[in-house]
Amino acid sequence: MNHTNDTSRSSTRRRFLRAATAAGIVGMAGCNTPGEGGTATETEAGTETAGDGESPEQIGSGRSPFGDREVGGTSMAEMPDLEGELTLYSGRGEALVGELVGFIEDQYPDLTVRPLYNSAAELVSQLETEGDNSPADVFYSVNAGALGALADRGRTQPLPQEVLEFVPANFRDPDGAWIGTSGRARSVPYNTNTFSNSDIPDGIMAFPETEAFENDIGWAPTYSSFQAFITAMRILEGEEATREWLNGMQELGVSQYGDEFQIARAVADGEIAAGLTNHYYIQRVLARRGTGAPLETAFTQNDAGAVFNVAGACVLDTASDDTLAANFVRHLLSAEAQDYFARTTFEYPLVPEVEPIGRLPTIDELNPPDDLDLSQLSDLETTIELLRDTGVL
């Protein structure tokens, strides 16, 4: 490795260590296998990079506004060493997770990680084309749908139980094919100069009939999280009811945006009064502008509008060293990695001992639909056809 790369990796390590030290990360003795109790982007169609619609102002904005804190969980120092070469196909963008991947690699002198960054959908397609000849060991996805698609095609191998037990059962595949590493809740950003929390319906199906939203609410239908939300609506409410909802929202005068960060900013600016986004876009705007911005978060209850989706990882059937691959996934569940997700992306950590950052309810206080298996969200093709048929796309 040349001097330039060594310098870059050392800089990455220093940046990451500063964040980890500020967080007061502590490894909890005897917690290598946490139990199942407790709490349980990218244009998301792209690869979570500023060039894909993400403003640079949000990258890394979660690190400083909320002060130091102590973080529980299992530190990387308590995990098995990593040694060998590992090819990572990442549907999470380098701008958001490259620093974490580099930090993990930097901890182990005999580890080489070869990441390939692209959209999750394109990487799934690439894996399908490569078949048994794929060099990939681990697939890291921005959503559970892509992980479920690979599992359905028999392209994964089960993770060890000691890895699966890091997160509650509802955030991993029932058969152990994949595990969530961080989470995002569907939410409703609203402008506090226009609405109070009680003004926001607690059922997503009521939105097209809410006259207060007329010409004053936004969505981003090209986003994969929005499409997963509509997929959940199809599963929970049926295709005809979903069609009627999409038509009703258009009749209401919903405004279309290129990405969900734009929606959160538009709500804070008073351009629109409410929107449909993942929760962390709201927190990023607040981190940038201060908690005095007229922007708050509402959540619907036990329906498609309250879906809690996860970014996650799996070991592929082509992994040359499945033990190394599984232990790399384990490192994504370390105290350092979980705090990184909370501070850098404002996502929900999935390891119960690590709390989220920002003005957010805990995972236990959210009310996602009880009867939805996240693996079911892999059927995006039917959803895209419906969005096109209704004129949304």
mmCIF file of C-alpha atoms in Angstrom:
data_model
loop_
_atom_site.group_PDB
_atom_site.id
_atom_site.type_symbol
_atom_site.label_atom_id
_atom_site.label_comp_id
_atom_site.label_asym_id
_atom_site.label_seq_id
_atom_site.Cartn_x
_atom_site.Cartn_y
_atom_site.Cartn_z
ATOM 1 C CA MET A 1 0.000 0.000 0.000
ATOM 2 C CA ASN A 2 1.419 3.376 -0.974
ATOM 3 C CA HIS A 3 2.128 6.298 1.329
ATOM 4 C CA THR A 4 -0.928 8.261 0.161
ATOM 5 C CA ASN A 5 -3.300 5.434 1.088
ATOM 6 C CA ASP A 6 -1.555 4.925 4.420
ATOM 7 C CA THR A 7 -1.978 8.616 5.199
ATOM 8 C CA SER A 8 -5.655 8.506 4.201
ATOM 9 C CA ARG A 9 -6.346 5.460 6.350
ATOM 10 C CA SER A 10 -4.548 6.988 9.349
ATOM 11 C CA SER A 11 -6.631 10.138 8.959
ATOM 12 C CA THR A 12 -9.801 8.073 8.765
ATOM 13 C CA ARG A 13 -8.835 6.213 11.921
ATOM 14 C CA ARG A 14 -8.136 9.449 13.805
ATOM 15 C CA ARG A 15 -11.490 10.936 12.788
ATOM 16 C CA PHE A 16 -13.370 7.811 13.799
ATOM 17 C CA LEU A 17 -11.516 7.446 17.089
ATOM 18 C CA ARG A 18 -12.300 11.045 18.005
ATOM 19 C CA ALA A 19 -15.996 10.339 17.497
ATOM 20 C CA ALA A 20 -15.846 7.061 19.392
ATOM 21 C CA THR A 21 -13.922 8.588 22.286
ATOM 22 C CA ALA A 22 -16.331 11.505 22.519
ATOM 23 C CA ALA A 23 -19.176 9.001 22.721
ATOM 24 C CA GLY A 24 -17.612 7.296 25.747
ATOM 25 C CA ILE A 25 -17.957 3.854 24.172
ATOM 26 C CA VAL A 26 -17.717 1.085 26.733
ATOM 27 C CA GLY A 27 -17.570 -2.636 26.057
ATOM 28 C CA MET A 28 -19.895 -4.461 28.410
ATOM 29 C CA ALA A 29 -18.358 -7.572 29.929
ATOM 30 C CA GLY A 30 -20.349 -10.689 29.213
ATOM 31 C CA CYS A 31 -22.362 -9.005 26.415
ATOM 32 C CA ASN A 32 -20.887 -10.692 23.372
ATOM 33 C CA THR A 33 -24.265 -12.296 22.764
ATOM 34 C CA PRO A 34 -26.984 -9.897 23.857
ATOM 35 C CA GLY A 35 -30.363 -11.450 24.429
ATOM 36 C CA GLU A 36 -33.493 -10.805 22.425
ATOM 37 C CA GLY A 37 -35.112 -8.689 25.100
ATOM 38 C CA GLY A 38 -34.986 -4.898 25.196
ATOM 39 C CA THR A 39 -35.508 -2.342 22.476
ATOM 40 C CA ALA A 40 -35.426 -3.584 19.641
ATOM 41 C CA THR A 41 -30.237 6.600 1.759
ATOM 42 C CA GLU A 42 -28.515 7.919 -1.369
ATOM 43 C CA THR A 43 -31.038 8.967 -3.027
ATOM 44 C CA GLU A 44 -32.197 5.718 -1.634
ATOM 45 C CA ALA A 45 -32.669 4.498 -5.133
ATOM 46 C CA GLY A 46 -28.992 5.273 -5.523
ATOM 47 C CA THR A 47 -26.043 4.999 -3.202
ATOM 48 C CA GLU A 48 -26.334 7.520 -0.375
ATOM 49 C CA THR A 49 -23.871 9.959 -1.883
ATOM 50 C CA ALA A 50 -24.090 13.719 -2.044
ATOM 51 C CA GLY A 51 -23.989 13.485 -5.807
ATOM 52 C CA ASP A 52 -27.184 11.431 -5.833
ATOM 53 C CA GLY A 53 -29.284 14.120 -4.257
ATOM 54 C CA GLU A 54 -27.890 14.208 -0.732
ATOM 55 C CA SER A 55 -26.651 17.595 0.380
ATOM 56 C CA PRO A 56 -23.137 17.545 1.840
ATOM 57 C CA GLU A 57 -24.472 19.437 4.849
ATOM 58 C CA GLN A 58 -26.054 16.282 6.239
ATOM 59 C CA ILE A 59 -23.009 14.025 6.019
ATOM 60 C CA GLY A 60 -21.529 13.643 9.474
ATOM 61 C CA SER A 61 -23.904 16.167 10.992
ATOM 62 C CA GLY A 62 -24.891 13.835 13.802
ATOM 63 C CA ARG A 63 -21.634 13.951 15.672
ATOM 64 C CA SER A 64 -21.551 17.164 17.622
ATOM 65 C CA PRO A 65 -24.893 18.794 18.437
ATOM 66 C CA PHE A 66 -25.907 16.517 21.290
ATOM 67 C CA GLY A 67 -22.777 16.338 23.414
ATOM 68 C CA ASP A 68 -20.865 13.377 24.782
ATOM 69 C CA ARG A 69 -22.590 10.204 25.839
ATOM 70 C CA GLU A 70 -21.695 6.741 27.009
ATOM 71 C CA VAL A 71 -22.566 3.861 24.734
ATOM 72 C CA GLY A 72 -23.088 0.276 25.808
ATOM 73 C CA GLY A 73 -22.858 -2.854 23.725
ATOM 74 C CA THR A 74 -19.855 -4.924 22.674
ATOM 75 C CA SER A 75 -16.733 -3.112 21.513
ATOM 76 C CA MET A 76 -14.689 -4.267 18.535
ATOM 77 C CA ALA A 77 -11.870 -5.112 20.965
ATOM 78 C CA GLU A 78 -14.079 -7.875 22.382
ATOM 79 C CA MET A 79 -14.853 -9.358 18.975
ATOM 80 C CA PRO A 80 -12.885 -11.960 16.993
ATOM 81 C CA ASP A 81 -9.949 -10.585 15.021
ATOM 82 C CA LEU A 82 -10.397 -10.210 11.284
ATOM 83 C CA GLU A 83 -7.751 -11.633 8.978
ATOM 84 C CA GLY A 84 -7.748 -12.215 5.241
ATOM 85 C CA GLU A 85 -9.302 -10.625 2.166
ATOM 86 C CA LEU A 86 -12.984 -9.735 2.037
ATOM 87 C CA THR A 87 -15.005 -8.398 -0.893
ATOM 88 C CA LEU A 88 -17.903 -6.220 0.226
ATOM 89 C CA TYR A 89 -20.769 -5.341 -2.110
ATOM 90 C CA SER A 90 -22.283 -2.258 -0.482
ATOM 91 C CA GLY A 91 -25.642 -0.786 -1.387
ATOM 92 C CA ARG A 92 -24.892 1.870 1.216
ATOM 93 C CA GLY A 93 -22.903 4.758 -0.198
ATOM 94 C CA GLU A 94 -19.246 5.368 0.454
ATOM 95 C CA ALA A 95 -20.013 8.920 1.606
ATOM 96 C CA LEU A 96 -21.889 7.575 4.625
ATOM 97 C CA VAL A 97 -20.297 4.229 5.465
ATOM 98 C CA GLY A 98 -16.868 4.329 3.822
ATOM 99 C CA GLU A 99 -15.326 5.819 6.947
ATOM 100 C CA LEU A 100 -16.696 2.964 9.057
ATOM 101 C CA VAL A 101 -15.503 0.305 6.616
ATOM 102 C CA GLY A 102 -12.071 1.914 6.548
ATOM 103 C CA PHE A 103 -11.926 2.073 10.319
ATOM 104 C CA ILE A 104 -12.717 -1.643 10.667
ATOM 105 C CA GLU A 105 -10.024 -2.478 8.119
ATOM 106 C CA ASP A 106 -7.549 -0.256 9.924
ATOM 107 C CA GLN A 107 -7.956 -2.185 13.169
ATOM 108 C CA TYR A 108 -6.482 -5.355 11.701
ATOM 109 C CA PRO A 109 -3.129 -5.281 9.867
ATOM 110 C CA ASP A 110 -3.853 -8.603 8.160
ATOM 111 C CA LEU A 111 -7.294 -7.589 6.866
ATOM 112 C CA THR A 112 -7.990 -6.234 3.388
ATOM 113 C CA VAL A 113 -11.523 -5.087 2.539
ATOM 114 C CA ARG A 114 -12.361 -4.594 -1.128
ATOM 115 C CA PRO A 115 -15.615 -2.598 -1.253
ATOM 116 C CA LEU A 116 -17.788 -2.145 -4.338
ATOM 117 C CA TYR A 117 -20.327 0.658 -3.910
ATOM 118 C CA ASN A 118 -23.482 0.814 -6.009
ATOM 119 C CA SER A 119 -27.241 0.868 -5.507
ATOM 120 C CA ALA A 120 -28.638 -2.148 -3.678
ATOM 121 C CA ALA A 121 -30.880 -3.041 -6.630
ATOM 122 C CA GLU A 122 -28.020 -2.934 -9.117
ATOM 123 C CA LEU A 123 -25.798 -5.024 -6.867
ATOM 124 C CA VAL A 124 -28.525 -7.663 -6.507
ATOM 125 C CA SER A 125 -28.762 -7.740 -10.287
ATOM 126 C CA GLN A 126 -24.974 -7.996 -10.563
ATOM 127 C CA LEU A 127 -24.893 -10.898 -8.119
ATOM 128 C CA GLU A 128 -27.562 -12.636 -10.168
ATOM 129 C CA THR A 129 -25.489 -12.180 -13.321
ATOM 130 C CA GLU A 130 -22.245 -13.301 -11.676
ATOM 131 C CA GLY A 131 -23.803 -16.374 -10.110
ATOM 132 C CA ASP A 132 -21.326 -18.833 -8.608
ATOM 133 C CA ASN A 133 -18.445 -16.820 -10.065
ATOM 134 C CA SER A 134 -19.127 -13.742 -7.943
ATOM 135 C CA PRO A 135 -16.148 -12.553 -5.867
ATOM 136 C CA ALA A 136 -18.490 -11.110 -3.235
ATOM 137 C CA ASP A 137 -18.337 -12.306 0.378
ATOM 138 C CA VAL A 138 -20.717 -9.904 2.135
ATOM 139 C CA PHE A 139 -23.660 -7.885 0.839
ATOM 140 C CA TYR A 140 -24.514 -4.714 2.763
ATOM 141 C CA SER A 141 -27.919 -3.281 1.894
ATOM 142 C CA VAL A 142 -29.745 -0.036 2.526
ATOM 143 C CA ASN A 143 -33.019 -1.948 2.959
ATOM 144 C CA ALA A 144 -34.410 -5.330 3.937
ATOM 145 C CA GLY A 145 -36.086 -5.839 0.575
ATOM 146 C CA ALA A 146 -32.805 -6.378 -1.257
ATOM 147 C CA LEU A 147 -31.627 -8.760 1.466
ATOM 148 C CA GLY A 148 -34.892 -10.679 1.224
ATOM 149 C CA ALA A 149 -34.539 -10.895 -2.546
ATOM 150 C CA LEU A 150 -31.123 -12.545 -2.214
ATOM 151 C CA ALA A 151 -32.397 -14.916 0.456
ATOM 152 C CA ASP A 152 -35.344 -15.873 -1.773
ATOM 153 C CA ARG A 153 -32.888 -16.720 -4.558
ATOM 154 C CA GLY A 154 -30.754 -18.900 -2.308
ATOM 155 C CA ARG A 155 -27.767 -16.571 -2.488
ATOM 156 C CA THR A 156 -27.176 -16.288 1.282
ATOM 157 C CA GLN A 157 -25.921 -18.613 3.979
ATOM 158 C CA PRO A 158 -27.135 -18.520 7.593
ATOM 159 C CA LEU A 159 -25.360 -16.288 10.061
ATOM 160 C CA PRO A 160 -24.116 -17.854 13.321
ATOM 161 C CA GLN A 161 -26.513 -17.644 16.248
ATOM 162 C CA GLU A 162 -24.016 -15.625 18.283
ATOM 163 C CA VAL A 163 -24.191 -12.905 15.609
ATOM 164 C CA LEU A 164 -27.970 -13.048 15.198
ATOM 165 C CA GLU A 165 -28.511 -12.558 18.924
ATOM 166 C CA PHE A 166 -27.094 -9.038 18.837
ATOM 167 C CA VAL A 167 -30.457 -7.649 17.678
ATOM 168 C CA PRO A 168 -34.090 -8.496 18.472
ATOM 169 C CA ALA A 169 -35.718 -11.160 16.318
ATOM 170 C CA ASN A 170 -37.970 -8.757 14.388
ATOM 171 C CA PHE A 171 -34.909 -7.066 12.867
ATOM 172 C CA ARG A 172 -33.404 -10.169 11.285
ATOM 173 C CA ASP A 173 -34.462 -12.885 8.906
ATOM 174 C CA PRO A 174 -36.388 -15.694 10.648
ATOM 175 C CA ASP A 175 -34.033 -18.244 9.085
ATOM 176 C CA GLY A 176 -30.879 -16.248 9.868
ATOM 177 C CA ALA A 177 -30.167 -15.316 6.242
ATOM 178 C CA TRP A 178 -29.551 -11.642 7.075
ATOM 179 C CA ILE A 179 -29.434 -9.241 10.008
ATOM 180 C CA GLY A 180 -30.333 -5.581 10.410
ATOM 181 C CA THR A 181 -27.532 -3.207 11.373
ATOM 182 C CA SER A 182 -29.444 0.092 11.709
ATOM 183 C CA GLY A 183 -33.031 1.214 11.275
ATOM 184 C CA ARG A 184 -35.186 3.943 9.839
ATOM 185 C CA ALA A 185 -38.805 4.729 10.636
ATOM 186 C CA ARG A 186 -41.292 6.192 8.184
ATOM 187 C CA SER A 187 -42.459 9.492 9.589
ATOM 188 C CA VAL A 188 -44.309 12.733 8.935
ATOM 189 C CA PRO A 189 -42.260 15.937 9.208
ATOM 190 C CA TYR A 190 -44.518 18.903 9.903
ATOM 191 C CA ASN A 191 -44.046 22.640 10.289
ATOM 192 C CA THR A 192 -44.908 23.708 13.829
ATOM 193 C CA ASN A 193 -46.040 27.135 12.636
ATOM 194 C CA THR A 194 -48.876 25.387 10.796
ATOM 195 C CA PHE A 195 -49.638 22.178 12.656
ATOM 196 C CA SER A 196 -49.405 20.640 16.100
ATOM 197 C CA ASN A 197 -48.812 16.927 16.581
ATOM 198 C CA SER A 198 -52.517 16.342 17.247
ATOM 199 C CA ASP A 199 -53.337 17.729 13.770
ATOM 200 C CA ILE A 200 -51.494 14.875 12.052
ATOM 201 C CA PRO A 201 -53.713 11.797 11.482
ATOM 202 C CA ASP A 202 -52.449 8.679 13.212
ATOM 203 C CA GLY A 203 -53.542 6.555 10.251
ATOM 204 C CA ILE A 204 -51.830 6.897 6.867
ATOM 205 C CA MET A 205 -54.962 5.942 4.921
ATOM 206 C CA ALA A 206 -56.684 9.110 6.193
ATOM 207 C CA PHE A 207 -54.157 11.454 4.569
ATOM 208 C CA PRO A 208 -55.928 11.909 1.183
ATOM 209 C CA GLU A 209 -59.071 12.996 3.052
ATOM 210 C CA THR A 210 -57.269 15.521 5.269
ATOM 211 C CA GLU A 211 -58.202 18.886 3.783
ATOM 212 C CA ALA A 212 -55.524 20.696 5.797
ATOM 213 C CA PHE A 213 -52.914 18.943 3.630
ATOM 214 C CA GLU A 214 -54.378 20.261 0.357
ATOM 215 C CA ASN A 215 -51.521 21.557 -1.823
ATOM 216 C CA ASP A 216 -49.353 21.546 1.309
ATOM 217 C CA ILE A 217 -47.742 18.095 1.594
ATOM 218 C CA GLY A 218 -44.800 16.500 -0.238
ATOM 219 C CA TRP A 219 -43.523 13.053 -1.230
ATOM 220 C CA ALA A 220 -40.548 11.622 -3.146
ATOM 221 C CA PRO A 221 -41.860 8.635 -5.129
ATOM 222 C CA THR A 222 -38.520 7.772 -6.768
ATOM 223 C CA TYR A 223 -37.024 6.909 -3.349
ATOM 224 C CA SER A 224 -36.736 3.223 -2.532
ATOM 225 C CA SER A 225 -37.983 3.834 1.022
ATOM 226 C CA PHE A 226 -41.120 5.455 -0.356
ATOM 227 C CA GLN A 227 -41.553 2.510 -2.715
ATOM 228 C CA ALA A 228 -41.067 0.091 0.195
ATOM 229 C CA PHE A 229 -43.737 2.049 2.088
ATOM 230 C CA ILE A 230 -46.142 1.640 -0.827
ATOM 231 C CA THR A 231 -45.216 -2.050 -1.018
ATOM 232 C CA ALA A 232 -46.147 -2.368 2.652
ATOM 233 C CA MET A 233 -49.453 -0.626 1.935
ATOM 234 C CA ARG A 234 -50.172 -3.112 -0.852
ATOM 235 C CA ILE A 235 -49.485 -6.006 1.520
ATOM 236 C CA LEU A 236 -51.474 -4.598 4.437
ATOM 237 C CA GLU A 237 -54.338 -2.808 2.703
ATOM 238 C CA GLY A 238 -54.569 -4.501 -0.691
ATOM 239 C CA GLU A 239 -53.720 -3.220 -4.151
ATOM 240 C CA GLU A 240 -57.072 -1.548 -4.832
ATOM 241 C CA ALA A 241 -57.014 0.453 -1.589
ATOM 242 C CA THR A 242 -53.421 1.466 -2.342
ATOM 243 C CA ARG A 243 -54.422 2.594 -5.824
ATOM 244 C CA GLU A 244 -57.198 4.716 -4.343
ATOM 245 C CA TRP A 245 -54.754 6.209 -1.813
ATOM 246 C CA LEU A 246 -52.261 7.164 -4.522
ATOM 247 C CA ASN A 247 -55.000 8.732 -6.652
ATOM 248 C CA GLY A 248 -56.408 10.543 -3.618
ATOM 249 C CA MET A 249 -53.037 12.029 -2.726
ATOM 250 C CA GLN A 250 -52.630 13.343 -6.253
ATOM 251 C CA GLU A 251 -56.107 14.854 -6.155
ATOM 252 C CA LEU A 252 -55.094 16.473 -2.852
ATOM 253 C CA GLY A 253 -52.281 18.258 -4.695
ATOM 254 C CA VAL A 254 -49.255 16.499 -3.249
ATOM 255 C CA SER A 255 -45.944 18.066 -4.312
ATOM 256 C CA GLN A 256 -43.219 15.828 -5.718
ATOM 257 C CA TYR A 257 -39.580 16.185 -4.634
ATOM 258 C CA GLY A 258 -36.391 14.574 -5.833
ATOM 259 C CA ASP A 259 -35.427 13.200 -2.431
ATOM 260 C CA GLU A 260 -36.649 13.145 1.136
ATOM 261 C CA PHE A 261 -34.003 15.470 2.510
ATOM 262 C CA GLN A 262 -35.447 18.136 0.193
ATOM 263 C CA ILE A 263 -38.860 17.474 1.734
ATOM 264 C CA ALA A 264 -37.601 17.935 5.301
ATOM 265 C CA ARG A 265 -35.932 21.213 4.320
ATOM 266 C CA ALA A 266 -39.052 22.386 2.481
ATOM 267 C CA VAL A 267 -41.162 21.732 5.579
ATOM 268 C CA ALA A 268 -38.704 23.627 7.785
ATOM 269 C CA ASP A 269 -38.737 26.514 5.287
ATOM 270 C CA GLY A 270 -42.555 26.657 5.251
ATOM 271 C CA GLU A 271 -42.646 25.792 1.552
ATOM 272 C CA ILE A 272 -44.985 22.937 2.475
ATOM 273 C CA ALA A 273 -46.527 22.153 5.838
ATOM 274 C CA ALA A 274 -45.933 18.396 5.979
ATOM 275 C CA GLY A 275 -44.328 15.517 4.125
ATOM 276 C CA LEU A 276 -43.602 11.799 4.009
ATOM 277 C CA THR A 277 -39.985 10.872 4.791
ATOM 278 C CA ASN A 278 -37.682 8.628 6.736
ATOM 279 C CA HIS A 279 -37.170 9.973 10.241
ATOM 280 C CA TYR A 280 -33.467 10.785 9.976
ATOM 281 C CA TYR A 281 -33.849 13.490 7.348
ATOM 282 C CA ILE A 282 -35.728 15.561 9.910
ATOM 283 C CA GLN A 283 -32.995 15.081 12.493
ATOM 284 C CA ARG A 284 -30.323 16.124 10.004
ATOM 285 C CA VAL A 285 -32.124 19.378 9.269
ATOM 286 C CA LEU A 286 -32.471 20.052 12.996
ATOM 287 C CA ALA A 287 -28.795 19.282 13.568
ATOM 288 C CA ARG A 288 -27.847 21.764 10.876
ATOM 289 C CA ARG A 289 -30.279 24.544 11.744
ATOM 290 C CA GLY A 290 -30.720 24.069 15.480
ATOM 291 C CA THR A 291 -33.575 22.680 17.485
ATOM 292 C CA GLY A 292 -35.413 25.998 17.237
ATOM 293 C CA ALA A 293 -36.330 25.301 13.603
ATOM 294 C CA PRO A 294 -40.126 24.967 13.160
ATOM 295 C CA LEU A 295 -39.852 21.269 12.356
ATOM 296 C CA GLU A 296 -41.144 18.288 14.305
ATOM 297 C CA THR A 297 -41.752 14.594 13.673
ATOM 298 C CA ALA A 298 -45.044 12.703 13.835
ATOM 299 C CA PHE A 299 -45.606 8.980 13.407
ATOM 300 C CA THR A 300 -48.643 7.033 12.283
ATOM 301 C CA GLN A 301 -49.676 3.884 14.145
ATOM 302 C CA ASN A 302 -49.507 0.222 13.147
ATOM 303 C CA ASP A 303 -49.862 0.764 9.415
ATOM 304 C CA ALA A 304 -47.776 1.159 6.265
ATOM 305 C CA GLY A 305 -46.942 4.733 7.225
ATOM 306 C CA ALA A 306 -45.199 3.426 10.334
ATOM 307 C CA VAL A 307 -42.946 0.862 8.665
ATOM 308 C CA PHE A 308 -39.606 0.428 10.403
ATOM 309 C CA ASN A 309 -37.145 -0.763 7.770
ATOM 310 C CA VAL A 310 -33.534 -1.737 8.304
ATOM 311 C CA ALA A 311 -30.207 -1.506 6.592
ATOM 312 C CA GLY A 312 -28.493 -4.843 7.020
ATOM 313 C CA ALA A 313 -25.999 -7.401 5.840
ATOM 314 C CA CYS A 314 -25.711 -11.025 4.842
ATOM 315 C CA VAL A 315 -23.005 -13.557 4.069
ATOM 316 C CA LEU A 316 -23.232 -14.648 0.454
ATOM 317 C CA ASP A 317 -23.134 -18.199 -0.822
ATOM 318 C CA THR A 318 -19.967 -17.298 -2.748
ATOM 319 C CA ALA A 319 -18.039 -16.237 0.383
ATOM 320 C CA SER A 320 -14.532 -17.697 0.246
ATOM 321 C CA ASP A 321 -14.233 -17.573 4.057
ATOM 322 C CA ASP A 322 -17.659 -17.634 5.682
ATOM 323 C CA THR A 323 -16.201 -17.234 9.189
ATOM 324 C CA LEU A 324 -14.394 -14.035 8.216
ATOM 325 C CA ALA A 325 -17.531 -12.782 6.460
ATOM 326 C CA ALA A 326 -19.748 -13.479 9.479
ATOM 327 C CA ASN A 327 -17.303 -11.804 11.831
ATOM 328 C CA PHE A 328 -17.180 -8.735 9.587
ATOM 329 C CA VAL A 329 -20.974 -8.521 9.865
ATOM 330 C CA ARG A 330 -20.547 -8.884 13.637
ATOM 331 C CA HIS A 331 -18.340 -5.776 13.607
ATOM 332 C CA LEU A 332 -21.222 -3.777 12.082
ATOM 333 C CA LEU A 333 -23.048 -4.537 15.341
ATOM 334 C CA SER A 334 -20.222 -3.354 17.601
ATOM 335 C CA ALA A 335 -20.644 -0.445 20.016
ATOM 336 C CA GLU A 336 -18.434 1.706 17.792
ATOM 337 C CA ALA A 337 -20.393 0.940 14.621
ATOM 338 C CA GLN A 338 -23.807 1.348 16.250
ATOM 339 C CA ASP A 339 -22.845 4.726 17.672
ATOM 340 C CA TYR A 340 -21.435 5.698 14.283
ATOM 341 C CA PHE A 341 -24.835 5.073 12.680
ATOM 342 C CA ALA A 342 -26.583 7.113 15.360
ATOM 343 C CA ARG A 343 -24.175 10.058 15.128
ATOM 344 C CA THR A 344 -23.463 10.114 11.410
ATOM 345 C CA THR A 345 -26.787 9.166 9.819
ATOM 346 C CA PHE A 346 -29.254 9.615 12.722
ATOM 347 C CA GLU A 347 -30.524 6.112 12.097
ATOM 348 C CA TYR A 348 -31.745 3.926 14.934
ATOM 349 C CA PRO A 349 -29.069 1.620 16.354
ATOM 350 C CA LEU A 350 -30.497 -1.905 16.502
ATOM 351 C CA VAL A 351 -28.349 -3.182 19.356
ATOM 352 C CA PRO A 352 -30.587 -2.436 22.382
ATOM 353 C CA GLU A 353 -27.756 -1.053 24.541
ATOM 354 C CA VAL A 354 -27.130 1.849 22.125
ATOM 355 C CA GLU A 355 -29.649 4.706 22.179
ATOM 356 C CA PRO A 356 -30.648 6.836 19.159
ATOM 357 C CA ILE A 357 -29.622 10.478 18.933
ATOM 358 C CA GLY A 358 -31.992 13.389 18.476
ATOM 359 C CA ARG A 359 -35.589 14.212 19.388
ATOM 360 C CA LEU A 360 -36.814 10.682 18.792
ATOM 361 C CA PRO A 361 -38.913 8.095 20.589
ATOM 362 C CA THR A 362 -37.199 4.820 21.385
ATOM 363 C CA ILE A 363 -37.854 1.856 19.124
ATOM 364 C CA ASP A 364 -40.179 0.423 21.786
ATOM 365 C CA GLU A 365 -42.270 3.603 21.643
ATOM 366 C CA LEU A 366 -42.834 3.293 17.891
ATOM 367 C CA ASN A 367 -45.816 1.367 16.550
ATOM 368 C CA PRO A 368 -44.866 -0.332 13.277
ATOM 369 C CA PRO A 369 -47.330 -2.826 11.748
ATOM 370 C CA ASP A 370 -47.287 -6.050 13.716
ATOM 371 C CA ASP A 371 -48.028 -8.423 10.858
ATOM 372 C CA LEU A 372 -45.447 -7.308 8.319
ATOM 373 C CA ASP A 373 -42.310 -9.363 7.647
ATOM 374 C CA LEU A 374 -39.648 -6.992 6.306
ATOM 375 C CA SER A 375 -38.576 -9.648 3.803
ATOM 376 C CA GLN A 376 -41.947 -9.149 2.095
ATOM 377 C CA LEU A 377 -40.805 -5.708 0.959
ATOM 378 C CA SER A 378 -38.631 -7.309 -1.731
ATOM 379 C CA ASP A 379 -41.476 -7.177 -4.281
ATOM 380 C CA LEU A 380 -40.865 -3.682 -5.643
ATOM 381 C CA GLU A 381 -41.636 -4.500 -9.277
ATOM 382 C CA THR A 382 -45.397 -4.698 -8.671
ATOM 383 C CA THR A 383 -45.243 -1.457 -6.705
ATOM 384 C CA ILE A 384 -43.391 0.363 -9.481
ATOM 385 C CA GLU A 385 -45.963 -0.865 -11.994
ATOM 386 C CA LEU A 386 -48.733 0.518 -9.762
ATOM 387 C CA LEU A 387 -46.944 3.861 -9.355
ATOM 388 C CA ARG A 388 -46.602 4.136 -13.115
ATOM 389 C CA ASP A 389 -50.177 3.060 -13.734
ATOM 390 C CA THR A 390 -51.489 5.769 -11.382
ATOM 391 C CA GLY A 391 -49.260 8.428 -12.935
ATOM 392 C CA VAL A 392 -47.126 8.900 -9.812
ATOM 393 C CA LEU A 393 -43.984 7.906 -11.757
#
